[in-house]
Steps between C-alpha positions, in 0.01 A plus 500: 500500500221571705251597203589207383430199752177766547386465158554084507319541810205648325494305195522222748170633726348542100551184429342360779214716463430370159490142585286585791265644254513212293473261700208674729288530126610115444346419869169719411454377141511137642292587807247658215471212344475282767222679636318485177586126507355447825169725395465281202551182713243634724248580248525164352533331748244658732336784404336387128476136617243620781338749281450163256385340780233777538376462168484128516330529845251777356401278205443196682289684747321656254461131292357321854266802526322482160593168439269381764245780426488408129458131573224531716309730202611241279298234751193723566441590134267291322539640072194350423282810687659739224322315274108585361309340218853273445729799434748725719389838655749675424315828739527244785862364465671830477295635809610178656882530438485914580303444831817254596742715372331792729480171820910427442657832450641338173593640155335251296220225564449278185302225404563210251165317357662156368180406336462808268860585511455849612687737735337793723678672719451841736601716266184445237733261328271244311740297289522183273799240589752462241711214737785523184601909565677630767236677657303156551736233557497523861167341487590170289831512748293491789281243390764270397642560844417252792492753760126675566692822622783708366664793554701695208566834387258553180731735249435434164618695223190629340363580785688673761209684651439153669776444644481400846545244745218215462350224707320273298235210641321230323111539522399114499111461452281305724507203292846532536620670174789780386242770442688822519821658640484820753767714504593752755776784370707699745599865368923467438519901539375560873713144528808649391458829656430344809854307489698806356322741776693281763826648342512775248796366384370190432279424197415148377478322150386160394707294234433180260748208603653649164547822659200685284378814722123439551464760768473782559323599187737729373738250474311196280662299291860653569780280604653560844817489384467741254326704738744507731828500287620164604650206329348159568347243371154459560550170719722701731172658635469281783397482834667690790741680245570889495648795307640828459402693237528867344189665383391813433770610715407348772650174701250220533515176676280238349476207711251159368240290637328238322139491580362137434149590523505718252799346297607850453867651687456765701786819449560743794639778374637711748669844456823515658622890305435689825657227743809481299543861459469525881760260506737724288418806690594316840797375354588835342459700825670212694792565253472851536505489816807241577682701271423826656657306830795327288628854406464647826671185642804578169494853569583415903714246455695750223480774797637237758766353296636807375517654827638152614767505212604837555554396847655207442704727230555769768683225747641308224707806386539748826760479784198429801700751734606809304214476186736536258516247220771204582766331294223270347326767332792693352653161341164426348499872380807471329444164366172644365470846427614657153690764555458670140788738524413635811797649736532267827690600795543266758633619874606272753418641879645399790461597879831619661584289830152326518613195654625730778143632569368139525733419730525789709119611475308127391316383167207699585689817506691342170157439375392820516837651366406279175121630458646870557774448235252348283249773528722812458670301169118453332423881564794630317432304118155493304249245461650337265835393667515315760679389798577095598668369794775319386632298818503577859632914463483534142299626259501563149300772313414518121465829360413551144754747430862575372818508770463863553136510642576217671749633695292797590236256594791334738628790676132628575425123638837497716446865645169436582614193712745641669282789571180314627626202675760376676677322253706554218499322139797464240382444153659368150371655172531347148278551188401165329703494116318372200479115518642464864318245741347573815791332767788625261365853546394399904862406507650810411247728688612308801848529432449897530283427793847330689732799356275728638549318837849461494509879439334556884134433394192734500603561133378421201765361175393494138634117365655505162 
């Protein structure tokens, strides 16, 4: 009976510790992704916004800083003093536009000639204008434009080893003519590596409105959504928006800027693989951890509510003054237990003239009279009989054995009382039959016990 409430106990305490476990990993996974939801936010929010910002803020400060220093070459320079005998020198021009490429720090310092339709620049560049190609069309743009300065990022197609961030000035003559166009190009490699070497994470690309890659180099003329594995329209490239994509194996965050100076959209792409798999390792060792401390906490709380239940089972079934078991216990064993054949004896014990010794001598001595009686009973049977106080004087023992052992067992129980203490016991005998209830066979053992009385008691009577 007791292996049994033990074992729901258990499955009980098992039970529980599953649905701790469960629902601590339920708790962690959500706290995981939480966290990586609040990175994210914070990256996007925050973190890629400002590093936009830095860009912006570096281009415009570079723009104001050769904007103003290619205007004021574009008012200095007077075209016609690269002219002898009425055509260009050609010697003179390119030593002109190297000498301010050397003055500006630049990459590129080139020089339109509207007259002749001819482009130098610092690299030794002397070219003819074709204003219908790609190459060229900036020119016939320009000129079309109101504006006498611009800024734009120079990236065409057949010609990538110009790309670069240009300011471009009018040369007016002094009659007051479009003579020329001077051009001042700002390298876009020490430009990017300046902006990525803020955060090694961090690299940057530039975009058409139709999200065409035009930058870095390595990535011309692919689309960004290809690129990056993501479905989209190219409208949905807009301003402000952001992504997650896969790569490579790695996690990126892409977040856009549209530049209008350039007309181009800026993409930060910022790798997040390391970040997030510092994320999973926190939250791994965090689970680790709490679960660590969830089965310690199980494995006490198993320790303390065992020891509780087998006190709680202890006082439930055993008489609090004599330790035996009490009447609880043995009607629960009977009511339970299977008794597979086994031979059951059940004796009846009762102490001669007790309520004479609680008068005469007080419950205290009576008291101890019942743990003595009690004590010198359990030493005379093996472990597994057992002794219960029935009621007030009685007891009854169960003995797993046939009518003649029990006797035996009876006789060496009553001689040993009488011999030890100061009391004496009579005691009724009777082997349980095949089929026979608990109180029908209680019955008859104490109808031996009450023979054995009326015969002058300290005797024990077999019941039939």
């Amino acid at each position: 009976m007791q292996h049994v409430k033990a074992n729901k106990r258990n499955r009980i305490i098992l039970l529980s510790a599953i649905i701790f476990f469960f629902g601590f990993f339920i708790i962690n996974y959500v706290h995981f992704r939480m966290s990586r939801r609040v990175f994210s936010a914070n990256l996007t929010g925050s973190v890629l916004p400002a590093c936009a910002d830095t860009v912006v803020g570096k281009i415009n400060g570079v723009k104001e800083k050769y904007s103003l220093a290619n205007r004021l070459i574009a008012d200095s320079v007077d075209l016609s003093r690269f002219r002898v005998n009425g055509r260009e020198d050609a010697d003179r021009i390119l030593d002109f536009v190297r000498r301010k490429r050397i003055e500006l720090g630049a990459k590129n310092v080139g020089l339109v000639f509207l007259e002749t339709d001819t482009y130098y620049d610092s690299f030794g560049h002397i070219l003819e204008l074709d204003y219908s190609s790609d190459r060229d069309s900036w020119v016939q743009d320009f000129l079309d434009a109101p504006e006498t300065d611009r800024f734009s990022l120079y990236d065409p197609d057949n010609s990538v080893e110009l790309y670069s961030f240009f300011f471009d000035s009018k040369i007016v003559s002094d009659s007051g003519e479009l003579s020329g166009i001077i051009g001042t190009g700002i390298s876009l490699d020490s430009f990017s590596l300046n902006i990525a070497g803020e955060k090694r994470k961090t690299r940057m690309l530039f975009a058409e409105p139709d999200g065409e890659l035009r930058l870095p180099l390595d990535y011309r003329g692919r689309s960004f959504f290809d690129e990056y594995n993501l479905d989209g329209p190219a409208e949905s490239l807009g301003d402000g928006s952001h992504y997650l994509a896969e790569k490579g194996g790695s996690t990126l965050m892409l977040y856009i800027r549209f530049i209008p100076e350039i007309e181009r959209y800026l993409i930060i792409e910022h790798d997040i693989t390391d970040s997030y798999k510092d994320l999973q390792r926190q939250s791994i060792i965090t689970f680790a951890a709490g679960m660590v401390f969830s089965l310690l906490l199980v494995a006490l709380n198993h320790i303390l509510v065992s020891r509780a239940g087998r006190k709680l089972s202890i006082k439930g079934y055993t008489d609090s003054l004599t330790e035996s078991y009490n009447r609880h216990f043995l009607e629960e064993y009977f009511g339970r237990s299977n008794r597979n054949q086994r031979q059951i004896s059940l004796m009846t014990l009762d102490i001669d003239h007790f309520k004479e010794v609680n008068d005469n001598l007080g419950h205290l001595a009576g008291d101890f009279i019942l743990k003595e009686v009690s004590r010198l009973a359990k030493n005379q049977i093996r472990d597994e009989d057992f002794i219960v106080r029935w009621g007030g004087d009685e007891f009854v023992l169960v003995v797993h054995t046939g009518m003649q052992r029990a006797l035996d067992i009876s006789e060496r129980i009553r001689a040993r009382i009488e011999q030890e203490s100061s009391v004496t016991v009579t005691i009724g005998v009777v082997e349980m039959r095949d089929n026979e209830d608990f109180t029908t066979a209680l019955s008859r053992a104490d109808q031996a016990m009450y023979r054995a009385k009326h015969e002058g008691r300290n005797k024990v009577n077999s019941g039939v």
